[in-house]
PDB file of C-alpha atoms in Angstrom:
ATOM      1  CA  UNK X 990     -45.896   4.664 -27.855  1.00  0.00           C
ATOM      2  CA  UNK X 991     -48.214   7.262 -26.149  1.00  0.00           C
ATOM      3  CA  UNK X 992     -47.935   5.493 -22.631  1.00  0.00           C
ATOM      4  CA  UNK X 993     -44.258   5.371 -23.182  1.00  0.00           C
ATOM      5  CA  UNK X 994     -44.041   9.026 -23.800  1.00  0.00           C
ATOM      6  CA  UNK X 995     -46.417   9.681 -20.802  1.00  0.00           C
ATOM      7  CA  UNK X 996     -44.054   7.837 -18.388  1.00  0.00           C
ATOM      8  CA  UNK X 997     -41.195   9.908 -19.691  1.00  0.00           C
ATOM      9  CA  UNK X 998     -43.016  13.071 -19.095  1.00  0.00           C
ATOM     10  CA  UNK X 999     -43.975  12.235 -15.656  1.00  0.00           C
ATOM     11  CA  UNK X1000     -40.319  11.324 -14.890  1.00  0.00           C
ATOM     12  CA  UNK X1001     -39.031  14.664 -16.201  1.00  0.00           C
ATOM     13  CA  UNK X1002     -41.608  16.786 -14.370  1.00  0.00           C
ATOM     14  CA  UNK X1003     -40.845  14.870 -11.129  1.00  0.00           C
ATOM     15  CA  UNK X1004     -37.159  15.243 -11.359  1.00  0.00           C
ATOM     16  CA  UNK X1005     -36.742  18.772 -12.779  1.00  0.00           C
ATOM     17  CA  UNK X1006     -39.839  20.384 -11.538  1.00  0.00           C
ATOM     18  CA  UNK X1007     -41.619  20.650 -14.904  1.00  0.00           C
ATOM     19  CA  UNK X1008     -40.818  21.941 -18.360  1.00  0.00           C
ATOM     20  CA  UNK X1009     -41.673  25.157 -20.162  1.00  0.00           C
ATOM     21  CA  UNK X1010     -44.863  25.586 -22.295  1.00  0.00           C
ATOM     22  CA  UNK X1011     -43.268  25.292 -25.759  1.00  0.00           C
ATOM     23  CA  UNK X1012     -41.777  21.916 -24.920  1.00  0.00           C
ATOM     24  CA  UNK X1013     -45.067  20.640 -23.544  1.00  0.00           C
ATOM     25  CA  UNK X1014     -46.817  21.670 -26.794  1.00  0.00           C
ATOM     26  CA  UNK X1015     -44.309  19.798 -28.744  1.00  0.00           C
ATOM     27  CA  UNK X1016     -44.558  16.867 -26.479  1.00  0.00           C
ATOM     28  CA  UNK X1017     -48.377  16.725 -26.830  1.00  0.00           C
ATOM     29  CA  UNK X1018     -47.942  16.859 -30.492  1.00  0.00           C
ATOM     30  CA  UNK X1019     -45.909  13.754 -30.456  1.00  0.00           C
ATOM     31  CA  UNK X1020     -48.574  12.025 -28.391  1.00  0.00           C
ATOM     32  CA  UNK X1021     -51.259  12.773 -30.929  1.00  0.00           C
ATOM     33  CA  UNK X1022     -52.121   9.413 -32.780  1.00  0.00           C
ATOM     34  CA  UNK X1023     -52.252  11.093 -36.089  1.00  0.00           C
ATOM     35  CA  UNK X1024     -48.883  12.592 -35.590  1.00  0.00           C
ATOM     36  CA  UNK X1025     -47.495   9.265 -34.389  1.00  0.00           C
ATOM     37  CA  UNK X1026     -48.950   7.491 -37.505  1.00  0.00           C
ATOM     38  CA  UNK X1027     -47.259  10.113 -39.784  1.00  0.00           C
ATOM     39  CA  UNK X1028     -43.891   9.724 -38.042  1.00  0.00           C
ATOM     40  CA  UNK X1029     -44.088   5.872 -38.250  1.00  0.00           C
ATOM     41  CA  UNK X1030     -44.839   6.091 -42.007  1.00  0.00           C
ATOM     42  CA  UNK X1031     -41.964   8.352 -42.523  1.00  0.00           C
ATOM     43  CA  UNK X1032     -39.615   5.957 -40.533  1.00  0.00           C
ATOM     44  CA  UNK X1033     -40.897   3.023 -42.624  1.00  0.00           C
ATOM     45  CA  UNK X1034     -40.061   4.786 -45.874  1.00  0.00           C
ATOM     46  CA  UNK X1035     -36.470   5.586 -44.666  1.00  0.00           C
ATOM     47  CA  UNK X1036     -33.711   3.495 -46.136  1.00  0.00           C
ATOM     48  CA  UNK X1037     -30.096   3.311 -45.290  1.00  0.00           C
ATOM     49  CA  UNK X1038     -27.841   4.122 -48.172  1.00  0.00           C
ATOM     50  CA  UNK X1039     -25.098   1.749 -48.751  1.00  0.00           C
ATOM     51  CA  UNK X1040     -21.970   3.778 -48.913  1.00  0.00           C
ATOM     52  CA  UNK X1041     -19.398   2.978 -51.623  1.00  0.00           C
ATOM     53  CA  UNK X1042     -15.615   3.292 -51.288  1.00  0.00           C
ATOM     54  CA  UNK X1043     -15.726   7.017 -52.594  1.00  0.00           C
ATOM     55  CA  UNK X1044     -18.273   7.870 -49.933  1.00  0.00           C
ATOM     56  CA  UNK X1045     -16.353   6.430 -47.270  1.00  0.00           C
ATOM     57  CA  UNK X1046     -13.479   8.540 -48.467  1.00  0.00           C
ATOM     58  CA  UNK X1047     -10.908   5.890 -48.198  1.00  0.00           C
ATOM     59  CA  UNK X1048      -7.205   6.670 -48.739  1.00  0.00           C
ATOM     60  CA  UNK X1049      -6.173   5.691 -52.356  1.00  0.00           C
ATOM     61  CA  UNK X1050      -4.121   2.793 -51.121  1.00  0.00           C
ATOM     62  CA  UNK X1051      -6.931   1.377 -49.172  1.00  0.00           C
ATOM     63  CA  UNK X1052      -9.490   1.856 -52.010  1.00  0.00           C
ATOM     64  CA  UNK X1053      -7.048  -0.116 -54.408  1.00  0.00           C
ATOM     65  CA  UNK X1054      -7.151  -3.018 -51.860  1.00  0.00           C
ATOM     66  CA  UNK X1055     -10.967  -2.977 -51.588  1.00  0.00           C
ATOM     67  CA  UNK X1056     -11.066  -3.118 -55.524  1.00  0.00           C
ATOM     68  CA  UNK X1057      -8.666  -6.057 -55.290  1.00  0.00           C
ATOM     69  CA  UNK X1058     -11.063  -7.857 -52.940  1.00  0.00           C
ATOM     70  CA  UNK X1059     -13.969  -7.294 -55.196  1.00  0.00           C
ATOM     71  CA  UNK X1060     -12.095  -8.752 -58.084  1.00  0.00           C
ATOM     72  CA  UNK X1061     -11.301 -11.832 -55.950  1.00  0.00           C
ATOM     73  CA  UNK X1062     -15.001 -12.176 -55.250  1.00  0.00           C
ATOM     74  CA  UNK X1063     -15.739 -11.794 -58.902  1.00  0.00           C
ATOM     75  CA  UNK X1064     -13.350 -14.657 -59.800  1.00  0.00           C
ATOM     76  CA  UNK X1065     -14.866 -16.691 -56.966  1.00  0.00           C
ATOM     77  CA  UNK X1066     -18.410 -16.397 -58.248  1.00  0.00           C
ATOM     78  CA  UNK X1067     -17.196 -17.232 -61.854  1.00  0.00           C
ATOM     79  CA  UNK X1068     -15.904 -20.473 -60.404  1.00  0.00           C
ATOM     80  CA  UNK X1069     -19.188 -21.017 -58.684  1.00  0.00           C
ATOM     81  CA  UNK X1070     -21.051 -20.433 -61.967  1.00  0.00           C
ATOM     82  CA  UNK X1071     -18.914 -22.938 -63.604  1.00  0.00           C
ATOM     83  CA  UNK X1072     -19.643 -25.449 -60.775  1.00  0.00           C
ATOM     84  CA  UNK X1073     -23.395 -25.054 -61.475  1.00  0.00           C
ATOM     85  CA  UNK X1074     -22.680 -25.779 -65.176  1.00  0.00           C
ATOM     86  CA  UNK X1075     -20.877 -28.908 -64.264  1.00  0.00           C
ATOM     87  CA  UNK X1076     -23.887 -29.884 -62.107  1.00  0.00           C
ATOM     88  CA  UNK X1077     -26.180 -29.333 -65.100  1.00  0.00           C
ATOM     89  CA  UNK X1078     -23.969 -31.857 -67.053  1.00  0.00           C
ATOM     90  CA  UNK X1079     -24.505 -34.375 -64.366  1.00  0.00           C
ATOM     91  CA  UNK X1080     -28.274 -33.865 -64.437  1.00  0.00           C
ATOM     92  CA  UNK X1081     -28.253 -34.596 -68.115  1.00  0.00           C
ATOM     93  CA  UNK X1082     -26.118 -37.856 -67.574  1.00  0.00           C
ATOM     94  CA  UNK X1083     -28.237 -38.961 -64.605  1.00  0.00           C
ATOM     95  CA  UNK X1084     -31.617 -38.210 -66.350  1.00  0.00           C
ATOM     96  CA  UNK X1085     -30.654 -40.911 -68.847  1.00  0.00           C
ATOM     97  CA  UNK X1086     -30.149 -43.373 -66.016  1.00  0.00           C
ATOM     98  CA  UNK X1087     -33.411 -42.405 -64.446  1.00  0.00           C
ATOM     99  CA  UNK X1088     -35.320 -42.820 -67.796  1.00  0.00           C
ATOM    100  CA  UNK X1089     -35.877 -46.552 -67.810  1.00  0.00           C
ATOM    101  CA  UNK X1090     -37.181 -46.541 -64.237  1.00  0.00           C
ATOM    102  CA  UNK X1091     -39.683 -43.707 -65.172  1.00  0.00           C
ATOM    103  CA  UNK X1092     -40.734 -45.592 -68.262  1.00  0.00           C
ATOM    104  CA  UNK X1093     -41.452 -48.705 -66.217  1.00  0.00           C
ATOM    105  CA  UNK X1094     -43.478 -46.605 -63.703  1.00  0.00           C
ATOM    106  CA  UNK X1095     -45.552 -45.080 -66.527  1.00  0.00           C
ATOM    107  CA  UNK X1096     -46.235 -48.405 -68.079  1.00  0.00           C
ATOM    108  CA  UNK X1097     -47.394 -49.835 -64.549  1.00  0.00           C
ATOM    109  CA  UNK X1098     -49.592 -46.734 -63.850  1.00  0.00           C
ATOM    110  CA  UNK X1099     -51.182 -46.813 -67.317  1.00  0.00           C
ATOM    111  CA  UNK X1100     -51.896 -50.634 -67.080  1.00  0.00           C
ATOM    112  CA  UNK X1101     -49.658 -51.389 -70.069  1.00  0.00           C
ATOM    113  CA  UNK X1102     -47.781 -54.042 -67.958  1.00  0.00           C
ATOM    114  CA  UNK X1103     -48.212 -55.758 -64.740  1.00  0.00           C
ATOM    115  CA  UNK X1104     -45.384 -55.530 -62.165  1.00  0.00           C
ATOM    116  CA  UNK X1105     -43.489 -58.759 -61.455  1.00  0.00           C
ATOM    117  CA  UNK X1106     -43.943 -60.601 -58.094  1.00  0.00           C
ATOM    118  CA  UNK X1107     -40.434 -59.253 -57.103  1.00  0.00           C
ATOM    119  CA  UNK X1108     -41.408 -55.692 -57.891  1.00  0.00           C
ATOM    120  CA  UNK X1109     -44.454 -55.854 -55.647  1.00  0.00           C
ATOM    121  CA  UNK X1110     -42.535 -56.888 -52.503  1.00  0.00           C
ATOM    122  CA  UNK X1111     -41.219 -53.941 -50.536  1.00  0.00           C
ATOM    123  CA  UNK X1112     -38.066 -54.442 -48.459  1.00  0.00           C
ATOM    124  CA  UNK X1113     -38.913 -55.708 -44.913  1.00  0.00           C
ATOM    125  CA  UNK X1114     -42.589 -56.604 -45.949  1.00  0.00           C
ATOM    126  CA  UNK X1115     -44.114 -59.818 -44.629  1.00  0.00           C
ATOM    127  CA  UNK X1116     -44.167 -62.533 -47.219  1.00  0.00           C
ATOM    128  CA  UNK X1117     -47.318 -64.023 -45.770  1.00  0.00           C
ATOM    129  CA  UNK X1118     -49.122 -60.665 -46.135  1.00  0.00           C
ATOM    130  CA  UNK X1119     -47.953 -60.607 -49.745  1.00  0.00           C
ATOM    131  CA  UNK X1120     -49.397 -64.011 -50.411  1.00  0.00           C
ATOM    132  CA  UNK X1121     -52.714 -62.958 -48.923  1.00  0.00           C
ATOM    133  CA  UNK X1122     -52.711 -59.950 -51.096  1.00  0.00           C
ATOM    134  CA  UNK X1123     -52.046 -62.082 -54.199  1.00  0.00           C
ATOM    135  CA  UNK X1124     -55.058 -64.242 -53.333  1.00  0.00           C
ATOM    136  CA  UNK X1125     -57.221 -61.273 -53.058  1.00  0.00           C
ATOM    137  CA  UNK X1126     -55.898 -59.927 -56.413  1.00  0.00           C
ATOM    138  CA  UNK X1127     -57.128 -63.062 -58.205  1.00  0.00           C
ATOM    139  CA  UNK X1128     -60.678 -62.012 -57.097  1.00  0.00           C
ATOM    140  CA  UNK X1129     -60.319 -58.435 -58.008  1.00  0.00           C
ATOM    141  CA  UNK X1130     -62.336 -56.971 -60.936  1.00  0.00           C
ATOM    142  CA  UNK X1131     -60.295 -57.653 -64.118  1.00  0.00           C
ATOM    143  CA  UNK X1132     -61.597 -54.509 -65.712  1.00  0.00           C
ATOM    144  CA  UNK X1133     -59.435 -52.419 -63.419  1.00  0.00           C
ATOM    145  CA  UNK X1134     -56.085 -51.683 -65.096  1.00  0.00           C
ATOM    146  CA  UNK X1135     -53.016 -49.917 -63.759  1.00  0.00           C
ATOM    147  CA  UNK X1136     -53.516 -47.308 -60.995  1.00  0.00           C
ATOM    148  CA  UNK X1137     -56.664 -45.163 -61.722  1.00  0.00           C
ATOM    149  CA  UNK X1138     -56.259 -41.507 -60.951  1.00  0.00           C
ATOM    150  CA  UNK X1139     -52.560 -41.846 -59.962  1.00  0.00           C
ATOM    151  CA  UNK X1140     -51.475 -38.348 -61.099  1.00  0.00           C
ATOM    152  CA  UNK X1141     -54.731 -36.742 -60.178  1.00  0.00           C
ATOM    153  CA  UNK X1142     -54.286 -38.138 -56.704  1.00  0.00           C
ATOM    154  CA  UNK X1143     -50.858 -36.559 -56.523  1.00  0.00           C
ATOM    155  CA  UNK X1144     -52.053 -33.130 -57.709  1.00  0.00           C
ATOM    156  CA  UNK X1145     -54.875 -33.050 -55.067  1.00  0.00           C
ATOM    157  CA  UNK X1146     -52.569 -34.003 -52.256  1.00  0.00           C
ATOM    158  CA  UNK X1147     -49.820 -31.601 -53.088  1.00  0.00           C
ATOM    159  CA  UNK X1148     -50.651 -28.138 -51.832  1.00  0.00           C
ATOM    160  CA  UNK X1149     -48.904 -26.076 -54.417  1.00  0.00           C
ATOM    161  CA  UNK X1150     -50.615 -28.065 -57.184  1.00  0.00           C
ATOM    162  CA  UNK X1151     -53.948 -28.451 -55.320  1.00  0.00           C
ATOM    163  CA  UNK X1152     -54.309 -24.610 -55.306  1.00  0.00           C
ATOM    164  CA  UNK X1153     -54.179 -24.436 -59.069  1.00  0.00           C
ATOM    165  CA  UNK X1154     -56.467 -27.432 -59.817  1.00  0.00           C
ATOM    166  CA  UNK X1155     -60.137 -26.775 -60.363  1.00  0.00           C
ATOM    167  CA  UNK X1156     -62.973 -29.278 -60.358  1.00  0.00           C
ATOM    168  CA  UNK X1157     -63.340 -28.889 -64.163  1.00  0.00           C
ATOM    169  CA  UNK X1158     -59.542 -29.851 -64.561  1.00  0.00           C
ATOM    170  CA  UNK X1159     -60.007 -33.295 -62.767  1.00  0.00           C
ATOM    171  CA  UNK X1160     -61.408 -35.173 -65.715  1.00  0.00           C
ATOM    172  CA  UNK X1161     -58.525 -34.151 -67.856  1.00  0.00           C
ATOM    173  CA  UNK X1162     -56.025 -35.046 -65.145  1.00  0.00           C
ATOM    174  CA  UNK X1163     -57.410 -38.518 -64.965  1.00  0.00           C
ATOM    175  CA  UNK X1164     -55.997 -38.873 -68.381  1.00  0.00           C
ATOM    176  CA  UNK X1165     -52.379 -37.810 -67.312  1.00  0.00           C
ATOM    177  CA  UNK X1166     -50.111 -40.636 -67.636  1.00  0.00           C
ATOM    178  CA  UNK X1167     -46.694 -39.271 -66.878  1.00  0.00           C
ATOM    179  CA  UNK X1168     -44.580 -36.165 -66.198  1.00  0.00           C
ATOM    180  CA  UNK X1169     -41.031 -36.204 -67.396  1.00  0.00           C
ATOM    181  CA  UNK X1170     -38.020 -33.650 -67.064  1.00  0.00           C
ATOM    182  CA  UNK X1171     -35.509 -33.199 -69.775  1.00  0.00           C
ATOM    183  CA  UNK X1172     -32.433 -30.960 -69.804  1.00  0.00           C
ATOM    184  CA  UNK X1173     -31.282 -29.303 -73.039  1.00  0.00           C
ATOM    185  CA  UNK X1174     -27.526 -29.609 -73.544  1.00  0.00           C
ATOM    186  CA  UNK X1175     -27.039 -26.196 -74.803  1.00  0.00           C
ATOM    187  CA  UNK X1176     -28.691 -24.226 -72.054  1.00  0.00           C
ATOM    188  CA  UNK X1177     -29.247 -24.178 -68.235  1.00  0.00           C
ATOM    189  CA  UNK X1178     -32.874 -24.676 -68.483  1.00  0.00           C
ATOM    190  CA  UNK X1179     -35.202 -27.703 -68.305  1.00  0.00           C
ATOM    191  CA  UNK X1180     -38.399 -28.936 -69.924  1.00  0.00           C
ATOM    192  CA  UNK X1181     -41.366 -30.393 -68.187  1.00  0.00           C
ATOM    193  CA  UNK X1182     -43.368 -32.882 -70.359  1.00  0.00           C
ATOM    194  CA  UNK X1183     -46.944 -33.903 -69.368  1.00  0.00           C
ATOM    195  CA  UNK X1184     -48.046 -37.099 -71.269  1.00  0.00           C
ATOM    196  CA  UNK X1185     -51.736 -37.781 -71.746  1.00  0.00           C
ATOM    197  CA  UNK X1186     -53.813 -40.590 -72.901  1.00  0.00           C
ATOM    198  CA  UNK X1187     -56.518 -39.916 -75.457  1.00  0.00           C
ATOM    199  CA  UNK X1188     -59.158 -37.868 -73.882  1.00  0.00           C
ATOM    200  CA  UNK X1189     -62.391 -35.818 -74.650  1.00  0.00           C
ATOM    201  CA  UNK X1190     -60.720 -32.480 -74.132  1.00  0.00           C
ATOM    202  CA  UNK X1191     -57.810 -31.766 -76.452  1.00  0.00           C
ATOM    203  CA  UNK X1192     -55.927 -33.468 -79.217  1.00  0.00           C
ATOM    204  CA  UNK X1193     -52.461 -33.360 -77.904  1.00  0.00           C
ATOM    205  CA  UNK X1194     -50.623 -36.322 -76.416  1.00  0.00           C
ATOM    206  CA  UNK X1195     -47.889 -34.138 -74.721  1.00  0.00           C
ATOM    207  CA  UNK X1196     -47.947 -30.648 -73.344  1.00  0.00           C
ATOM    208  CA  UNK X1197     -44.689 -28.987 -72.569  1.00  0.00           C
ATOM    209  CA  UNK X1198     -43.476 -26.130 -70.371  1.00  0.00           C
ATOM    210  CA  UNK X1199     -39.840 -24.864 -70.893  1.00  0.00           C
ATOM    211  CA  UNK X1200     -37.998 -22.976 -68.212  1.00  0.00           C
ATOM    212  CA  UNK X1201     -35.037 -20.778 -69.299  1.00  0.00           C
ATOM    213  CA  UNK X1202     -32.265 -20.300 -66.728  1.00  0.00           C
ATOM    214  CA  UNK X1203     -28.890 -18.548 -66.471  1.00  0.00           C
ATOM    215  CA  UNK X1204     -25.939 -18.949 -64.282  1.00  0.00           C
ATOM    216  CA  UNK X1205     -23.807 -15.815 -64.884  1.00  0.00           C
ATOM    217  CA  UNK X1206     -22.544 -13.495 -62.213  1.00  0.00           C
ATOM    218  CA  UNK X1207     -22.792  -9.815 -62.682  1.00  0.00           C
ATOM    219  CA  UNK X1208     -19.191  -8.308 -63.156  1.00  0.00           C
ATOM    220  CA  UNK X1209     -20.413  -5.079 -61.390  1.00  0.00           C
ATOM    221  CA  UNK X1210     -22.103  -6.875 -58.513  1.00  0.00           C
ATOM    222  CA  UNK X1211     -20.585 -10.271 -58.008  1.00  0.00           C
ATOM    223  CA  UNK X1212     -21.953 -10.519 -54.343  1.00  0.00           C
ATOM    224  CA  UNK X1213     -25.528 -10.750 -55.759  1.00  0.00           C
ATOM    225  CA  UNK X1214     -24.829 -14.088 -57.418  1.00  0.00           C
ATOM    226  CA  UNK X1215     -26.773 -16.959 -55.899  1.00  0.00           C
ATOM    227  CA  UNK X1216     -26.547 -19.659 -58.335  1.00  0.00           C
ATOM    228  CA  UNK X1217     -28.836 -20.405 -61.379  1.00  0.00           C
ATOM    229  CA  UNK X1218     -31.948 -18.463 -61.635  1.00  0.00           C
ATOM    230  CA  UNK X1219     -35.023 -18.827 -63.813  1.00  0.00           C
ATOM    231  CA  UNK X1220     -35.267 -15.844 -66.226  1.00  0.00           C
ATOM    232  CA  UNK X1221     -38.558 -16.849 -68.131  1.00  0.00           C
ATOM    233  CA  UNK X1222     -40.619 -19.741 -69.327  1.00  0.00           C
ATOM    234  CA  UNK X1223     -42.450 -20.780 -72.495  1.00  0.00           C
ATOM    235  CA  UNK X1224     -45.540 -22.843 -72.512  1.00  0.00           C
ATOM    236  CA  UNK X1225     -47.279 -24.487 -75.448  1.00  0.00           C
ATOM    237  CA  UNK X1226     -50.536 -24.144 -77.437  1.00  0.00           C
ATOM    238  CA  UNK X1227     -53.310 -26.615 -76.486  1.00  0.00           C
ATOM    239  CA  UNK X1228     -55.522 -27.867 -79.367  1.00  0.00           C
ATOM    240  CA  UNK X1229     -58.758 -27.961 -77.514  1.00  0.00           C
ATOM    241  CA  UNK X1230     -61.710 -29.784 -78.814  1.00  0.00           C
ATOM    242  CA  UNK X1231     -64.783 -27.730 -79.687  1.00  0.00           C
ATOM    243  CA  UNK X1232     -66.471 -26.448 -76.493  1.00  0.00           C
ATOM    244  CA  UNK X1233     -63.966 -28.225 -74.234  1.00  0.00           C
ATOM    245  CA  UNK X1234     -61.529 -25.377 -73.357  1.00  0.00           C
ATOM    246  CA  UNK X1235     -61.538 -25.258 -69.597  1.00  0.00           C
ATOM    247  CA  UNK X1236     -59.430 -22.184 -69.437  1.00  0.00           C
ATOM    248  CA  UNK X1237     -62.169 -19.979 -70.793  1.00  0.00           C
ATOM    249  CA  UNK X1238     -65.841 -19.487 -70.100  1.00  0.00           C
ATOM    250  CA  UNK X1239     -68.771 -17.708 -71.789  1.00  0.00           C
ATOM    251  CA  UNK X1240     -70.787 -15.200 -69.944  1.00  0.00           C
ATOM    252  CA  UNK X1241     -73.915 -13.615 -70.995  1.00  0.00           C
ATOM    253  CA  UNK X1242     -74.725  -9.932 -70.465  1.00  0.00           C
ATOM    254  CA  UNK X1243     -77.502  -7.634 -71.228  1.00  0.00           C
ATOM    255  CA  UNK X1244     -76.748  -4.650 -73.326  1.00  0.00           C
ATOM    256  CA  UNK X1245     -78.927  -1.672 -74.059  1.00  0.00           C
ATOM    257  CA  UNK X1246     -79.049  -0.702 -77.750  1.00  0.00           C
ATOM    258  CA  UNK X1247     -78.307   2.963 -78.324  1.00  0.00           C
ATOM    259  CA  UNK X1248     -81.346   4.962 -79.404  1.00  0.00           C
ATOM    260  CA  UNK X1249     -83.754   2.203 -79.466  1.00  0.00           C
ATOM    261  CA  UNK X1250     -84.410   1.637 -75.717  1.00  0.00           C
ATOM    262  CA  UNK X1251     -84.064  -2.030 -76.241  1.00  0.00           C
ATOM    263  CA  UNK X1252     -81.754  -4.626 -74.704  1.00  0.00           C
ATOM    264  CA  UNK X1253     -80.013  -7.556 -76.225  1.00  0.00           C
ATOM    265  CA  UNK X1254     -78.160 -10.446 -74.976  1.00  0.00           C
ATOM    266  CA  UNK X1255     -74.364 -10.583 -75.819  1.00  0.00           C
ATOM    267  CA  UNK X1256     -71.831 -13.272 -75.027  1.00  0.00           C
ATOM    268  CA  UNK X1257     -68.304 -12.648 -73.833  1.00  0.00           C
ATOM    269  CA  UNK X1258     -65.403 -15.087 -73.594  1.00  0.00           C
ATOM    270  CA  UNK X1259     -63.384 -14.534 -70.327  1.00  0.00           C
ATOM    271  CA  UNK X1260     -60.480 -16.303 -68.694  1.00  0.00           C
ATOM    272  CA  UNK X1261     -61.305 -19.207 -66.389  1.00  0.00           C
ATOM    273  CA  UNK X1262     -59.224 -20.440 -63.485  1.00  0.00           C
ATOM    274  CA  UNK X1263     -57.564 -23.708 -64.410  1.00  0.00           C
ATOM    275  CA  UNK X1264     -54.425 -25.687 -63.915  1.00  0.00           C
ATOM    276  CA  UNK X1265     -53.945 -25.539 -67.795  1.00  0.00           C
ATOM    277  CA  UNK X1266     -53.353 -21.943 -67.739  1.00  0.00           C
ATOM    278  CA  UNK X1267     -49.972 -23.101 -66.564  1.00  0.00           C
ATOM    279  CA  UNK X1268     -49.093 -23.666 -70.155  1.00  0.00           C
ATOM    280  CA  UNK X1269     -49.791 -19.950 -71.004  1.00  0.00           C
ATOM    281  CA  UNK X1270     -47.294 -18.239 -68.634  1.00  0.00           C
ATOM    282  CA  UNK X1271     -46.982 -14.511 -68.432  1.00  0.00           C
ATOM    283  CA  UNK X1272     -44.100 -13.041 -70.597  1.00  0.00           C
ATOM    284  CA  UNK X1273     -41.087 -11.478 -69.019  1.00  0.00           C
ATOM    285  CA  UNK X1274     -40.705  -7.812 -70.347  1.00  0.00           C
ATOM    286  CA  UNK X1275     -37.288  -6.850 -71.745  1.00  0.00           C
ATOM    287  CA  UNK X1276     -37.152  -4.062 -69.315  1.00  0.00           C
ATOM    288  CA  UNK X1277     -37.103  -5.661 -65.903  1.00  0.00           C
ATOM    289  CA  UNK X1278     -37.712  -2.332 -64.179  1.00  0.00           C
ATOM    290  CA  UNK X1279     -41.232  -2.314 -65.886  1.00  0.00           C
ATOM    291  CA  UNK X1280     -42.410  -5.383 -63.980  1.00  0.00           C
ATOM    292  CA  UNK X1281     -45.254  -4.359 -61.636  1.00  0.00           C
ATOM    293  CA  UNK X1282     -46.193  -6.110 -58.397  1.00  0.00           C
ATOM    294  CA  UNK X1283     -48.950  -8.219 -59.987  1.00  0.00           C
ATOM    295  CA  UNK X1284     -46.764  -9.431 -62.814  1.00  0.00           C
ATOM    296  CA  UNK X1285     -43.846 -10.215 -60.361  1.00  0.00           C
ATOM    297  CA  UNK X1286     -46.174 -12.283 -58.184  1.00  0.00           C
ATOM    298  CA  UNK X1287     -47.375 -14.301 -61.232  1.00  0.00           C
ATOM    299  CA  UNK X1288     -43.862 -14.763 -62.427  1.00  0.00           C
ATOM    300  CA  UNK X1289     -42.628 -15.834 -59.006  1.00  0.00           C
ATOM    301  CA  UNK X1290     -45.484 -18.331 -58.600  1.00  0.00           C
ATOM    302  CA  UNK X1291     -44.945 -19.861 -62.003  1.00  0.00           C
ATOM    303  CA  UNK X1292     -41.143 -20.173 -61.383  1.00  0.00           C
ATOM    304  CA  UNK X1293     -41.818 -21.826 -57.973  1.00  0.00           C
ATOM    305  CA  UNK X1294     -44.244 -24.367 -59.409  1.00  0.00           C
ATOM    306  CA  UNK X1295     -41.840 -25.242 -62.206  1.00  0.00           C
ATOM    307  CA  UNK X1296     -38.953 -25.774 -59.765  1.00  0.00           C
ATOM    308  CA  UNK X1297     -41.162 -27.801 -57.485  1.00  0.00           C
ATOM    309  CA  UNK X1298     -42.205 -30.192 -60.222  1.00  0.00           C
ATOM    310  CA  UNK X1299     -38.681 -30.521 -61.533  1.00  0.00           C
ATOM    311  CA  UNK X1300     -37.157 -31.451 -58.119  1.00  0.00           C
ATOM    312  CA  UNK X1301     -39.821 -34.176 -57.567  1.00  0.00           C
TER     313      UNK X1301
END
């Protein structure tokens, strides 16, 4: 901005033969970097207040028409909310149709069944290549069953999941056999189910994460309605085997004993980064205004991950 003001100053002096001393002092103050920074900060904090019908001082007849338009908008959003409820019913219906296919997928991944010859041929694939692959398969190691590391490979190659996954999570995710999505009939939410084979880390066969949603417009602000929104999530407790909890780690610290001049070693359990913290989500406070930036970021990330897994 300083060069810009300098150019203006030169133009003024050239055309009008200069300005008085007070104006020059004020102009120099504006050119000062500290003053400019303060002005820019103030401008950044300024907000434009949205006027309501009273502030616009509308005539009574016009104000009534504006209220009528608002009521029409409210009725529109209520119809839209009902639309999303009908979509939820369709999700429940189609989830039942998908289920046999996902069960078949899980059985092939785990090695419970072998796919049929027909299932192994992709549309447009060369039949000769398929025969060659079948001959090679006969020479494969019979000890390999299913698709080893199927879900772990997906996690490591999906950016949003890879960011959460730590090296100590990988042996557990090797035991992940399937991920399902179910839809409760009495609410707009959904449940993610993670099915695991027996493993050395926890006793559970299934870990769940439930997302709670709502699809109700605000009578006082119908324009803000943007479809169903996640309003919270509930995880599950994990029954970790002794010494196998990857969401915690033990650190040792030296502590000076008061009055003795000696030190001792104490152990403290702290939280460890892990994908399995996903099942212990932060709680949404009853007063939404009390949500600070850090908590808001955690909740947003949690909701994004849940929605991402649901859609895929």
